[in-house]
Amino acid sequence: MSGLLYLTLYLMFSACGEKKAVDPKQQVLARVGDRVITLDEFKYSYEFSFAPMRAGENPKKVYLDYMIKELLLANEGYKNGLNRSIYVTSRMNRRKKNDLLEAFYHKYVYDRVNIPENKLQDATKKATVKWRMIMWPVQSKNEADKIRQETQNSSLEEFIGKQLQKQDIPLKNQTFFETDWLDFYDLKPEVLDAIANLEIGKTSEPIPFGNGFVLVQILDINLNSIKEDELKYGAKREKMRQRLFDVQADSISSALMDSVLTPREVRLKGQVLDQLVPVLYRWTRDGLPQYKSLLETVEQQADTAADYIKSIKNLLDETLVTTVDSSIAVRDYLRYMNFYRKALDESSSEKDFRSRLITEIGRMIKNNSFIAIADAEGFSDSSAIQIDLEKWERKWTYDAQRGEFIKGIEVSEDELQDFYKHRWRELQIANVDTTRLYKYEDEAYNMLLHEKHMAFLNKKIDELKQRYPVWINNDLLQKIDVDSSAKSQEISVFVSKKFSGEFAVPTADIKWIHYK
């Protein structure tokens, strides 16, 4: 967990949600109808928001006004039952699972990590030595031994250069086989042992690596000094503490995974996997839908859908994985993949995709098992998770109500032509380009659409203020200690959860200031 942030701490300081009694310790900054915005909710939302949302001479008031507008719309959304819509409930279900997973890790992994002081100082000291190397992978030890013998009077670097010159079509250059600067914690123990006494320019003994072996030559060594005080505090020590934390946490997590999954006898259906991989890879390569669920896209496919979509539909009910107590169909994985697709998107080939898919299926089973344990132990009832879910329900209910309000609003061709005639300078283009305004049609359309959205929403907000009275604690607002400098209005800081990539806290919607 590099740069580990205990994001759940934020949950403990967040605002309350739907008509929940406010903790007396939480100071109320604003009240909108029966719901409130607390000081802590405002601070975290403000600090981690888009910088343009904090513009103006009084950025705190500007930002609070956006939060109030969203709460007005959320209140109306609750009245209209939009908090029970699929849009909101599906996101709430995903958020709850991720919160449970995070809670599980905190109790069973992070809280068990223990880094002795002597080990931390020793590791910090060792990390002052860094190596830069060139590495050559081979299939067998015999081949590695021959190359090592051949390079005794030259170098592995020279040997690699000669091998690359033999390529009819250059596929890789020599830098591909060179490493960045690495310290002892970047290296596997077997590699570290092999280079411990290796001279610069010499070829190492064959090192087991993956399904074969690798030969290593040290290109350079960098020795950095470290002060005695830096072993006890400071950036170098903290960086190493985080790395040691990661290593130990991964070890604990792996042991937990084995203890949970081994008794379940997980079996992957190879035949189904073989059918799924090529079609799912083609879909991923061509681009997965961003605003529609994968499962819905497959189940409700258009007549013009690609062949691979049709093939996936035929596989939906096929069993992909079995355990002693359950089975997982292809449709179950697509439902999961809808929110966890980044690793598959980064596949470099179908072979790489297959490997990543197997890993992702395993991760799904592991996460679902951990989530089930956390849920059974009552983590769902914790105040941290309840408050987090209430905040996000309010945010997504606002989203749903906003969508309902602006549904059907469009820009006509006459409005576009009028814009081109009287307002084209707002596109910030040179006069010479005015003969080709069609190139800016999307930009002009979005500008006009945003104007129409805001005109309608501002009218609705005025109406909602009559239904849900707004009160602001201006004295408290002025006392809030946040960075409101001009420089801060140029910087956006986003904090996301390690497990899911989701935002840690809701922030004001950028669509208040421009079309997204």
PDB file of N, CA and C in Angstrom, residues 160-165 169-178:
ATOM      1  N   ILE A 160      24.206  -8.812 -25.163  1.00  0.00           N
ATOM      2  CA  ILE A 160      22.827  -8.431 -25.470  1.00  0.00           C
ATOM      3  C   ILE A 160      22.790  -7.542 -26.705  1.00  0.00           C
ATOM      4  N   GLY A 161      23.749  -6.625 -26.793  1.00  0.00           N
ATOM      5  CA  GLY A 161      23.807  -5.754 -27.964  1.00  0.00           C
ATOM      6  C   GLY A 161      23.959  -6.535 -29.251  1.00  0.00           C
ATOM      7  N   LYS A 162      24.796  -7.573 -29.236  1.00  0.00           N
ATOM      8  CA  LYS A 162      24.996  -8.400 -30.427  1.00  0.00           C
ATOM      9  C   LYS A 162      23.731  -9.178 -30.778  1.00  0.00           C
ATOM     10  N   GLN A 163      23.040  -9.678 -29.752  1.00  0.00           N
ATOM     11  CA  GLN A 163      21.810 -10.431 -30.011  1.00  0.00           C
ATOM     12  C   GLN A 163      20.749  -9.541 -30.652  1.00  0.00           C
ATOM     13  N   LEU A 164      20.663  -8.309 -30.192  1.00  0.00           N
ATOM     14  CA  LEU A 164      19.658  -7.393 -30.729  1.00  0.00           C
ATOM     15  C   LEU A 164      19.973  -6.991 -32.163  1.00  0.00           C
ATOM     16  N   GLN A 165      21.255  -6.978 -32.521  1.00  0.00           N
ATOM     17  CA  GLN A 165      21.642  -6.634 -33.892  1.00  0.00           C
ATOM     18  C   GLN A 165      21.210  -7.701 -34.891  1.00  0.00           C
ATOM     19  N   ILE A 169      13.728  -7.382 -37.825  1.00  0.00           N
ATOM     20  CA  ILE A 169      12.863  -6.237 -37.529  1.00  0.00           C
ATOM     21  C   ILE A 169      13.070  -5.889 -36.057  1.00  0.00           C
ATOM     22  N   PRO A 170      13.706  -4.759 -35.757  1.00  0.00           N
ATOM     23  CA  PRO A 170      13.974  -4.408 -34.358  1.00  0.00           C
ATOM     24  C   PRO A 170      12.684  -4.349 -33.534  1.00  0.00           C
ATOM     25  N   LEU A 171      12.627  -5.169 -32.514  1.00  0.00           N
ATOM     26  CA  LEU A 171      11.460  -5.193 -31.632  1.00  0.00           C
ATOM     27  C   LEU A 171      11.746  -4.530 -30.289  1.00  0.00           C
ATOM     28  N   LYS A 172      12.992  -4.640 -29.850  1.00  0.00           N
ATOM     29  CA  LYS A 172      13.388  -4.049 -28.573  1.00  0.00           C
ATOM     30  C   LYS A 172      14.794  -3.473 -28.718  1.00  0.00           C
ATOM     31  N   ASN A 173      15.086  -2.419 -27.953  1.00  0.00           N
ATOM     32  CA  ASN A 173      16.453  -1.916 -27.912  1.00  0.00           C
ATOM     33  C   ASN A 173      17.069  -2.271 -26.563  1.00  0.00           C
ATOM     34  N   GLN A 174      18.328  -1.953 -26.405  1.00  0.00           N
ATOM     35  CA  GLN A 174      19.062  -2.415 -25.229  1.00  0.00           C
ATOM     36  C   GLN A 174      18.509  -1.828 -23.929  1.00  0.00           C
ATOM     37  N   THR A 175      17.991  -0.619 -23.998  1.00  0.00           N
ATOM     38  CA  THR A 175      17.476   0.010 -22.775  1.00  0.00           C
ATOM     39  C   THR A 175      16.283  -0.751 -22.204  1.00  0.00           C
ATOM     40  N   PHE A 176      15.622  -1.549 -23.053  1.00  0.00           N
ATOM     41  CA  PHE A 176      14.491  -2.347 -22.574  1.00  0.00           C
ATOM     42  C   PHE A 176      14.930  -3.313 -21.476  1.00  0.00           C
ATOM     43  N   PHE A 177      16.166  -3.770 -21.537  1.00  0.00           N
ATOM     44  CA  PHE A 177      16.664  -4.765 -20.587  1.00  0.00           C
ATOM     45  C   PHE A 177      17.396  -4.131 -19.398  1.00  0.00           C
ATOM     46  N   GLU A 178      17.481  -2.799 -19.406  1.00  0.00           N
ATOM     47  CA  GLU A 178      18.140  -2.104 -18.306  1.00  0.00           C
ATOM     48  C   GLU A 178      17.121  -1.694 -17.247  1.00  0.00           C
TER      49      GLU A 178
END
